[in-house]
XYZ file of C-alpha atoms in Angstrom:
506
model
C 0.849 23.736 32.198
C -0.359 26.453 29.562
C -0.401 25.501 25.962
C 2.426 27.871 24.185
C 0.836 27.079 21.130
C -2.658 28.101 22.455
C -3.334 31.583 20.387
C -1.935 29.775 17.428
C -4.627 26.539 17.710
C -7.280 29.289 18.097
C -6.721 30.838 14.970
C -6.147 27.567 13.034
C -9.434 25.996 14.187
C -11.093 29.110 12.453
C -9.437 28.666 9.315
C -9.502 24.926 9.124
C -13.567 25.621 8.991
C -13.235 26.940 6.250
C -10.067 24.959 4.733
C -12.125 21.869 5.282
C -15.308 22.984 2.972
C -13.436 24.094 -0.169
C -11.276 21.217 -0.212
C -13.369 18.006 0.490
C -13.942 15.976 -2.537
C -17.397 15.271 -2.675
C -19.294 12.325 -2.893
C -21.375 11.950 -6.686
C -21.243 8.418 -5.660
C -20.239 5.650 -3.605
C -18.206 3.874 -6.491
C -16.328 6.962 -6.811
C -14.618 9.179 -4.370
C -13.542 12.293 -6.931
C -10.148 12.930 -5.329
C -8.324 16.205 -6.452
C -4.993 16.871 -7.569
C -2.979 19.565 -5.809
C -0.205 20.945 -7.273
C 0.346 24.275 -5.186
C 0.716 21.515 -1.644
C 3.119 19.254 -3.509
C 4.990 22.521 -4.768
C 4.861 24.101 -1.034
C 6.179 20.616 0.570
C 8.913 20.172 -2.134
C 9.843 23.353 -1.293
C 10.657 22.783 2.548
C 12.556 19.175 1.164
C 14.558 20.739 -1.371
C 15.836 23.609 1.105
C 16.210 20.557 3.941
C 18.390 18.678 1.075
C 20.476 21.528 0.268
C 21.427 21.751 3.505
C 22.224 18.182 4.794
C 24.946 16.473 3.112
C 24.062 12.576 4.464
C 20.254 13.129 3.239
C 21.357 14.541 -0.208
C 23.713 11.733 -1.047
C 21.027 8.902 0.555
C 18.541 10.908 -1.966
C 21.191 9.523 -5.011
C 21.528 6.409 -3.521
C 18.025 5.908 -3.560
C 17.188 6.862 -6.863
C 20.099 4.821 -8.419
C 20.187 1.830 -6.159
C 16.534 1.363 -5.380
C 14.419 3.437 -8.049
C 12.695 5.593 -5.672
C 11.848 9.200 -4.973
C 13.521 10.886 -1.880
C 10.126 12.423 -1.283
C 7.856 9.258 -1.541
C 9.837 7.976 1.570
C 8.934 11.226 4.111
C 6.757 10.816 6.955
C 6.962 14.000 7.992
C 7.970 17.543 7.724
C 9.316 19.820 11.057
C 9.640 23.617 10.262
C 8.891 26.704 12.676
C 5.670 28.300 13.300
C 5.346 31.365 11.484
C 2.521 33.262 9.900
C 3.863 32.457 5.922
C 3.577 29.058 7.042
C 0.145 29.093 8.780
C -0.931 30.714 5.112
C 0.868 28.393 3.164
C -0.938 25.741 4.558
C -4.314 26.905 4.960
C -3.665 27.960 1.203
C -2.777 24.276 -0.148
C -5.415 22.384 1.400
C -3.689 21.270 4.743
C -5.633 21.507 8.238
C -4.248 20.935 11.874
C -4.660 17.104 13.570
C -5.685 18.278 17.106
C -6.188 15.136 18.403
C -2.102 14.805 18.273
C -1.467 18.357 19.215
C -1.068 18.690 22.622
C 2.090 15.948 22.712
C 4.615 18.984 22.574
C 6.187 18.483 19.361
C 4.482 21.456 17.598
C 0.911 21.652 16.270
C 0.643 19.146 13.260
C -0.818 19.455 9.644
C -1.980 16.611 7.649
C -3.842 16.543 3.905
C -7.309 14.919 4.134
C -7.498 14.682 0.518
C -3.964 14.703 -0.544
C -0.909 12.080 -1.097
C 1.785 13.994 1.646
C 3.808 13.796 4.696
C 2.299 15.962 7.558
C 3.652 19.027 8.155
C 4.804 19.956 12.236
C 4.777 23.068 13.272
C 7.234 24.313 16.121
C 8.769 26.441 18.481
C 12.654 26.835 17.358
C 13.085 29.215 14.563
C 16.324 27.407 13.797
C 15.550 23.811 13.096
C 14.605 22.524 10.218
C 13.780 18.606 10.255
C 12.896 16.339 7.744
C 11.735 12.573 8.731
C 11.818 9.087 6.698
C 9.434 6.490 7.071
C 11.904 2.911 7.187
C 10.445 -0.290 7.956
C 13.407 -1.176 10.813
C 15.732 1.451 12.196
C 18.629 -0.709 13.232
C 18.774 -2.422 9.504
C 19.044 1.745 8.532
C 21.437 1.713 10.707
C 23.444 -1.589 9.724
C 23.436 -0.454 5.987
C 25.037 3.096 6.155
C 27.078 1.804 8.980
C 26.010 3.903 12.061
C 25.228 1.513 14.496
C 27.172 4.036 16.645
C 23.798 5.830 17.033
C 21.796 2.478 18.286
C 22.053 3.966 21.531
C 20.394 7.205 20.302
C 16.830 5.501 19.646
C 13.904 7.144 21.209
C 11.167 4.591 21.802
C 10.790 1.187 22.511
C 11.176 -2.506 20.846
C 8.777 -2.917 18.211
C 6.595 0.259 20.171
C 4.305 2.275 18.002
C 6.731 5.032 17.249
C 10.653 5.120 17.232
C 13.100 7.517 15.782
C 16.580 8.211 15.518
C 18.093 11.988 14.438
C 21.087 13.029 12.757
C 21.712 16.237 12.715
C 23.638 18.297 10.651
C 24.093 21.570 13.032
C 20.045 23.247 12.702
C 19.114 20.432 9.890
C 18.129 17.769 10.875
C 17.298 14.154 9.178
C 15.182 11.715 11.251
C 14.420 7.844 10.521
C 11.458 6.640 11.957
C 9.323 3.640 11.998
C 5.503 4.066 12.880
C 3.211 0.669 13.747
C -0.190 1.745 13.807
C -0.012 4.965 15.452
C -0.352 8.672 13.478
C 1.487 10.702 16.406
C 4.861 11.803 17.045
C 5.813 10.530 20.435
C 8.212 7.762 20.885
C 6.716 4.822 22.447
C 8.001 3.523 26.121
C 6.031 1.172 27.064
C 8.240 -2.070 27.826
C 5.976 -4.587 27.859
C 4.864 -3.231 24.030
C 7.652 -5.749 22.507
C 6.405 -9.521 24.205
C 2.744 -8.131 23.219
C 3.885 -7.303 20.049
C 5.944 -10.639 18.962
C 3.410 -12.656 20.473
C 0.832 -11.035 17.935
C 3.205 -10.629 15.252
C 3.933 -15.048 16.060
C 0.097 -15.749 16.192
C -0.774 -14.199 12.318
C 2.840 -15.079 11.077
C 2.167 -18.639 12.208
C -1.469 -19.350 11.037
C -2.575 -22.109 9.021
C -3.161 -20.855 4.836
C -3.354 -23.884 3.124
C -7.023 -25.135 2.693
C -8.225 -27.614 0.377
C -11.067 -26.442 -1.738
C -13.953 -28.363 0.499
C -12.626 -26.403 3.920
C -11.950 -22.623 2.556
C -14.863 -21.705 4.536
C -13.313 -23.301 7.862
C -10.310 -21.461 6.935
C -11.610 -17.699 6.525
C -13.544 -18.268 9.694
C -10.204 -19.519 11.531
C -8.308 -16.543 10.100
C -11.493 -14.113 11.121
C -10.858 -15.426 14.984
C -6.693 -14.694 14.521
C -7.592 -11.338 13.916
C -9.767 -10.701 16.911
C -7.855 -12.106 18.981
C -4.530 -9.936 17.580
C -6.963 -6.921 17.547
C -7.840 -7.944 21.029
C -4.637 -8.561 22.262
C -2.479 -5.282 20.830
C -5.478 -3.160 19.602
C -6.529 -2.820 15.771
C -4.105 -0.049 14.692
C -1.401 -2.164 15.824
C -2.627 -5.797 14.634
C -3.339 -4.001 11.086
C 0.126 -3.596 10.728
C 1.114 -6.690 12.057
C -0.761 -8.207 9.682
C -0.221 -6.277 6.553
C 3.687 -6.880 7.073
C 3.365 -10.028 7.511
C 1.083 -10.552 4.092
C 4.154 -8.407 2.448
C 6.669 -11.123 3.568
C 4.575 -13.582 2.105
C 4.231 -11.989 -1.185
C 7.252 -11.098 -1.292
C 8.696 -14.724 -0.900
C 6.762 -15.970 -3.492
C 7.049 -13.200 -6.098
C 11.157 -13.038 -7.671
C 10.362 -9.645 -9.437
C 9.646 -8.504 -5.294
C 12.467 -10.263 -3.978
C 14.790 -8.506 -6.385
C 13.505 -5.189 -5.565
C 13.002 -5.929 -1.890
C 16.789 -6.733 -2.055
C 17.530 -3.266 -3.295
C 15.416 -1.292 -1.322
C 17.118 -3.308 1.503
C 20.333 -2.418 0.614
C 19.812 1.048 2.075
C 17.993 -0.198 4.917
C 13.996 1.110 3.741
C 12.362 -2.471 3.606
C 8.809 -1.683 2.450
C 7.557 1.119 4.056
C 7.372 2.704 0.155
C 4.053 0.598 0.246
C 0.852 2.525 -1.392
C -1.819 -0.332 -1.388
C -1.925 -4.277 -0.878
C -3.985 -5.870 -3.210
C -6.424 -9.046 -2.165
C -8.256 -11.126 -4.560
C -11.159 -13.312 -2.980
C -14.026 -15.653 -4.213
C -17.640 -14.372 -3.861
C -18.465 -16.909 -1.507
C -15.993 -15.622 0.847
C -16.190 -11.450 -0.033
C -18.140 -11.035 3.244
C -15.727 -12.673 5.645
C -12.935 -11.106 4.280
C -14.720 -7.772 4.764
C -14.888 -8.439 8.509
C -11.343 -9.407 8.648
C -10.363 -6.024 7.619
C -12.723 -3.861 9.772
C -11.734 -5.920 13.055
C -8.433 -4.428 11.943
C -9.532 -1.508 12.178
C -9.962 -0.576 8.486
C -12.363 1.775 7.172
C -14.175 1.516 4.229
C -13.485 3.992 1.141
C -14.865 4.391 -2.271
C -16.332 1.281 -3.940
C -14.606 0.495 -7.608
C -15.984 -1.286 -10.266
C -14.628 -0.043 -13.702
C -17.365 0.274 -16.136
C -15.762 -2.206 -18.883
C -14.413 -4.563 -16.303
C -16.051 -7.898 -14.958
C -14.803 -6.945 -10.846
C -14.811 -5.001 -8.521
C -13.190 -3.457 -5.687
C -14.118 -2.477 -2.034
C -11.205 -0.017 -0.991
C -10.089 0.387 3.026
C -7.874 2.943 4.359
C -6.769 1.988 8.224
C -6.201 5.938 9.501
C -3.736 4.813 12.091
C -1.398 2.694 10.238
C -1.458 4.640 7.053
C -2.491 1.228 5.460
C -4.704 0.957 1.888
C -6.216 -1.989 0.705
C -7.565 -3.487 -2.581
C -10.248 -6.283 -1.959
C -10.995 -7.638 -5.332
C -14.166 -9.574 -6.646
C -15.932 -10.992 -9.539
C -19.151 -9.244 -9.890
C -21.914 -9.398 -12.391
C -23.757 -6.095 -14.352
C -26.367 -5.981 -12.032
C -23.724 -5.988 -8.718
C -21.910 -2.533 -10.248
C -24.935 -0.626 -9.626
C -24.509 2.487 -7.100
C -27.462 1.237 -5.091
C -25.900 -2.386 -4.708
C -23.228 -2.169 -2.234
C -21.165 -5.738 -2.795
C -19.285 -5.256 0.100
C -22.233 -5.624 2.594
C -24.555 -8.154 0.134
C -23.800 -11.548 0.201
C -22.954 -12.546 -3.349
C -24.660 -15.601 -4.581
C -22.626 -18.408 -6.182
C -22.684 -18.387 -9.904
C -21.553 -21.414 -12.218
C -19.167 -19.040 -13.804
C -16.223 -17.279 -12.856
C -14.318 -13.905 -14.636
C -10.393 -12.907 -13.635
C -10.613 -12.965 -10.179
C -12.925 -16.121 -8.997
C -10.641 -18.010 -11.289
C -7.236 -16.923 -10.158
C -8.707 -17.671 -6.361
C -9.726 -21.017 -7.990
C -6.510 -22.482 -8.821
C -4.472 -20.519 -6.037
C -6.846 -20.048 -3.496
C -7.946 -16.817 -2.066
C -5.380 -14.249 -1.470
C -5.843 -14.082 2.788
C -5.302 -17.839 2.430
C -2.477 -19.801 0.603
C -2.053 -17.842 -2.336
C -1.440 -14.555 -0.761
C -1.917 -10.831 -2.052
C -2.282 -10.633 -6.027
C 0.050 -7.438 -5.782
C 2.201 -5.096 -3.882
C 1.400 -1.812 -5.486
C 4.777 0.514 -3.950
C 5.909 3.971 -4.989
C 8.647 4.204 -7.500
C 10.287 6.603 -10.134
C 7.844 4.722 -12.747
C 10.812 5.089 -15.737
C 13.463 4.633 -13.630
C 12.625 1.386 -11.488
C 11.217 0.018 -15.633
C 14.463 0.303 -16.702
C 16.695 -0.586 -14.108
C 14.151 -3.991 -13.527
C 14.726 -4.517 -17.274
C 18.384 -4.946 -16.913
C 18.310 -7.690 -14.160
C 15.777 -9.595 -17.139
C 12.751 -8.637 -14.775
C 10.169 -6.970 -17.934
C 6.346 -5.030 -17.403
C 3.669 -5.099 -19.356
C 2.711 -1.548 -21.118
C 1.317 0.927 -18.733
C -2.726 0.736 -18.048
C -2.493 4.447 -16.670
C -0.345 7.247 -17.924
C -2.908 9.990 -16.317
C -1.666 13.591 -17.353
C -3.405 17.164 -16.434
C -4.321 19.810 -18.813
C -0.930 21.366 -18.858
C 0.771 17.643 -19.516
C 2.000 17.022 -15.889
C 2.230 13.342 -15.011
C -0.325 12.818 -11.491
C -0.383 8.713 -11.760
C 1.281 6.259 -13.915
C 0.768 2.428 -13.645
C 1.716 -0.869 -14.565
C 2.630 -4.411 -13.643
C 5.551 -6.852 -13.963
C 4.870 -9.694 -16.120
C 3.369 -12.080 -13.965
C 4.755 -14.998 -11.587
C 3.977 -18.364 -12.560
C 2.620 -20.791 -9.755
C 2.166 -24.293 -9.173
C -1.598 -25.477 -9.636
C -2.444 -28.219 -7.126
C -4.088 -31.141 -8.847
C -7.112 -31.366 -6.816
C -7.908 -27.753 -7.224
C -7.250 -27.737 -10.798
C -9.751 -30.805 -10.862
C -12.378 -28.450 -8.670
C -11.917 -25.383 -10.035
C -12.912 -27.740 -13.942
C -15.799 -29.443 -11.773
C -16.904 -25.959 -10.589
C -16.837 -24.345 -14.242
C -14.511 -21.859 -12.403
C -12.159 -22.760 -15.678
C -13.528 -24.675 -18.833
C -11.932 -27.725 -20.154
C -9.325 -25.892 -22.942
C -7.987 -23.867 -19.992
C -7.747 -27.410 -17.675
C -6.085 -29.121 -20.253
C -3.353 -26.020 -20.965
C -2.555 -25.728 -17.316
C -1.916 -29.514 -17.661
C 0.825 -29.237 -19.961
C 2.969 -27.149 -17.288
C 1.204 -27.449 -13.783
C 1.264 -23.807 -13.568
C -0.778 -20.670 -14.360
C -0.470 -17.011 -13.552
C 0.327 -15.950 -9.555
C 1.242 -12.800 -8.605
C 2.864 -9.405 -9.761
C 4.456 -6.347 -8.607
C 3.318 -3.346 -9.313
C 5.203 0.025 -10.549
C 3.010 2.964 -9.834
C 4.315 7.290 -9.701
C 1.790 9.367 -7.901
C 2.579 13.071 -8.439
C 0.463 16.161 -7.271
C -0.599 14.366 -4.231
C -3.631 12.316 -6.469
C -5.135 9.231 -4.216
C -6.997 8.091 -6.579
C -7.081 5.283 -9.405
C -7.958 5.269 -12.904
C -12.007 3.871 -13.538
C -11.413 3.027 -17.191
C -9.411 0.195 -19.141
C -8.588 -1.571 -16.077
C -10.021 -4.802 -17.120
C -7.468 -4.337 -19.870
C -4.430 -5.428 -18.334
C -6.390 -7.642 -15.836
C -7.152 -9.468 -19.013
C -3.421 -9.878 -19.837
C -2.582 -11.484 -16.516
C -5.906 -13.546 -16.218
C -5.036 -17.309 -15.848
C -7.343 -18.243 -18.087
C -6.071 -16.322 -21.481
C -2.065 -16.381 -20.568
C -2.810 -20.711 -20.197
C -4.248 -20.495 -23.704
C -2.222 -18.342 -25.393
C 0.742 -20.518 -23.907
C -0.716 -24.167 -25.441
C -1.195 -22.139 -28.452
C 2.083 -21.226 -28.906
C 3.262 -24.700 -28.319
C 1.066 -25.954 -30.395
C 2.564 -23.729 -33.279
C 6.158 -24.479 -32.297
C 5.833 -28.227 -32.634
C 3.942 -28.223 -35.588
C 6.983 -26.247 -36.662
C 9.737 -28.126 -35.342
C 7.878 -31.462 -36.904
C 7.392 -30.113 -40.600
């Protein structure tokens, strides 16, 4: 059959050549991917949401709901935008930055746009000059469904069990609001293959159901075990689809042992989102075990981004986008001076063991490493940064001051950051006793953990990305890492006490 859209594709090709060169960042160095802000694409995709929202009653009141009830930006929740082909459009877009994804343009559901270097929902292209349709990104349709009490549309679902794409529309006449859920796949076709769900569950069953807990002595046994899971899940379903398998999972985990997440994962679920606000899971690991956590990630199908290593911090960072499942992960590290040069890639280089530890080798010291029992140090999702502050604030759940508050020349907010005080965890004994024997911790932090059994777990994270911005701030970081390191919160704590009974006793 001809391709309608042929003529069209012909003369995008020619000006994505062009779109391409003037917008990719460019690389000064491999620590540091310069992304840009752009302000005329967020203004041009507001634009088609705003005239969607004025013009669908259900979407405008969810976009309350969500903003009151849950914190969150209407916008920060779109997968996608629908709107017809014309020549403004094709303009607009070549204009702002945005170039075609032909790979997913013959499925006949228009000719798609995505922003390589941009924060936004891809942009579709199509055929009616009528409908206008706006998509949401939702962790589980029928819980949607469930919580603004339209199971009468269960029935309506296009796509499979647990498939790769689903979706449900409710139209208002021309206006249209779709929920959707996506599992490792970037296209727009609803999934039908039936035997997708047993593959699926059995996959989802094998990394849901894997051993975490390993003493000190048999860590190594147990990143090699986990490495194996994840073949064999990447085997089994592909590594689009076991990425988010696993990612979801390590959000359930987090989430169950995190109360600031539960509380907000209550909320958001309330309207039926889950997590699918997500903007990047953070893992902290020990240097002995950097490497093999590196290829757990690429055999799901992760791909490696900018290296970041803060110029005043004591860590580092290998960043990993997975293209498919619109996954971003944070895989911290301890590293020394002479590991944060551009020339030293740490993610590659096996780091040699050192009888001393900073933030992060001591936090996987008395927890264990994040892909193990302790789980991910932080969610980091997408919120209305003042809003979600002060609506955690009433329900006695406090952050610490912001470490970013990033601003353009003209004052306009592109990324604001910061973290909920963090959870306290149960040290095991034996590890506390290792991580002393180890010089992981010294003896004044051993013998303040001893007073409670605990030291610092994990946090959530409030972040507000505006203008489309990727990236993350380079400077001050080890700041606030320093105000949830185990290490100083322990102290400061047996100092306090310290104080307190001297008080009490004079």
């Amino acid at each position: 059959m001809e391709n309608p859209y042929y003529f069209q594709q012909e003369e995008i090709r020619r000006r994505d050549a062009e779109n391409v060169l003037m917008y990719a960042p460019k690389h000064h160095s491999p620590n540091l991917i310069p992304w840009p802000r752009c302000p005329e694409a967020e203004q041009y995709v507001q634009e088609q949401i705003e005239h969607f929202l004025e013009n669908h009653t259900f979407a405008r009141e969810l976009q309350k709901r969500m903003r009151e009830e849950t914190s969150t930006r209407f916008t920060d929740w779109v997968d996608h935008v629908s709107i017809p082909l014309r020549p403004q459009h094709l303009t607009r877009l070549s204009q702002t930055g945005f170039t075609c994804r032909y790979e997913h343009s013959k499925q006949g559901h228009g000719i798609p746009y995505w922003h390589p270097h941009g924060d936004f929902p891809d942009i579709l292209l199509h055929s009616d000059p009528q409908t206008l349709e706006v998509a949401m990104k939702v962790d589980s349709i029928k819980d949607f469904l469930i919580s603004h009490n339209r199971l009468d549309l269960i029935d309506q679902v296009e796509g499979s069990r647990f498939g790769k794409f689903r979706r449900i529309r409710i139209p208002e006449g021309s206006i249209i609001l779709s929920i959707v859920e996506r599992r490792g796949y970037k296209g727009f076709t609803p999934d039908t293959d039936l035997e997708a769900e047993e593959k699926y569950l059995h996959a989802k069953a094998t990394w849901d159901s894997r051993i975490r807990d390993f003493e000190p002595k048999r860590e190594t046994e147990g990143m090699e075990y986990t490495l194996q899971l994840a073949q064999k899940i990447a085997e089994d379903v592909g590594p689009d689809l076991a990425a988010d398998i696993a990612m979801a999972s390590e959000r359930e985990y987090w989430t169950k042992r995190n109360a600031a997440a539960r509380l907000q994962k209550v909320r958001q679920d309330r309207l039926g989102l889950g997590w699918a606000n997500h903007d990047h899971h953070t893992f902290r690991s020990s240097r002995k075990h950097y490497l093999t956590l590196m290829k757990i990630f690429q055999t799901l199908g992760f791909k490696k981004r900018e290296r970041y290593s803060p110029p005043d911090a004591d860590w580092g960072a290998q960043i990993f986008e997975q293209p498919n499942a619109g996954i971003v992960i944070f895989a911290d590290v301890d590293l020394f001076p002479e590991e944060k040069e551009d020339d030293f890639d740490f993610s590659t280089q096996k780091l040699p063991t050192k009888r001393k530890c900073f933030t992060v080798g001591r936090w996987c010291a008395l927890h264990g490493d994040s892909i193990l029992q302790a789980g991910m140090h932080h969610l980091e999702a997408q919120f209305d940064f003042d809003k979600l502050e002060t609506d955690l604030k009433a329900q006695d759940v406090h952050m610490i001051d912001p470490f970013s508050n990033e601003c353009d020349a003209d004052n306009r907010l592109f990324l604001k950051q910061t973290f909920t005080e963090g959870e306290m965890w149960p040290v095991d004994q034996e590890r506390l006793d290792t991580a002393l024997s180890r010089r992981a911790i010294g003896k004044k932090t051993y013998n303040a953990i001893m007073q409670t059994r605990k030291a610092v777990g994990s946090v959530l994270e409030n972040l507000e990305r505006n203008m489309g911005y990727k990236g993350f701030k380079q400077e001050g970081v080890s700041d606030v890492l320093d105000r949830v390191d185990p290490k100083k919160l322990a102290e400061e704590s047996e100092e306090t006490r310290r104080k307190l009974t001297k008080t009490m006793s004079s």
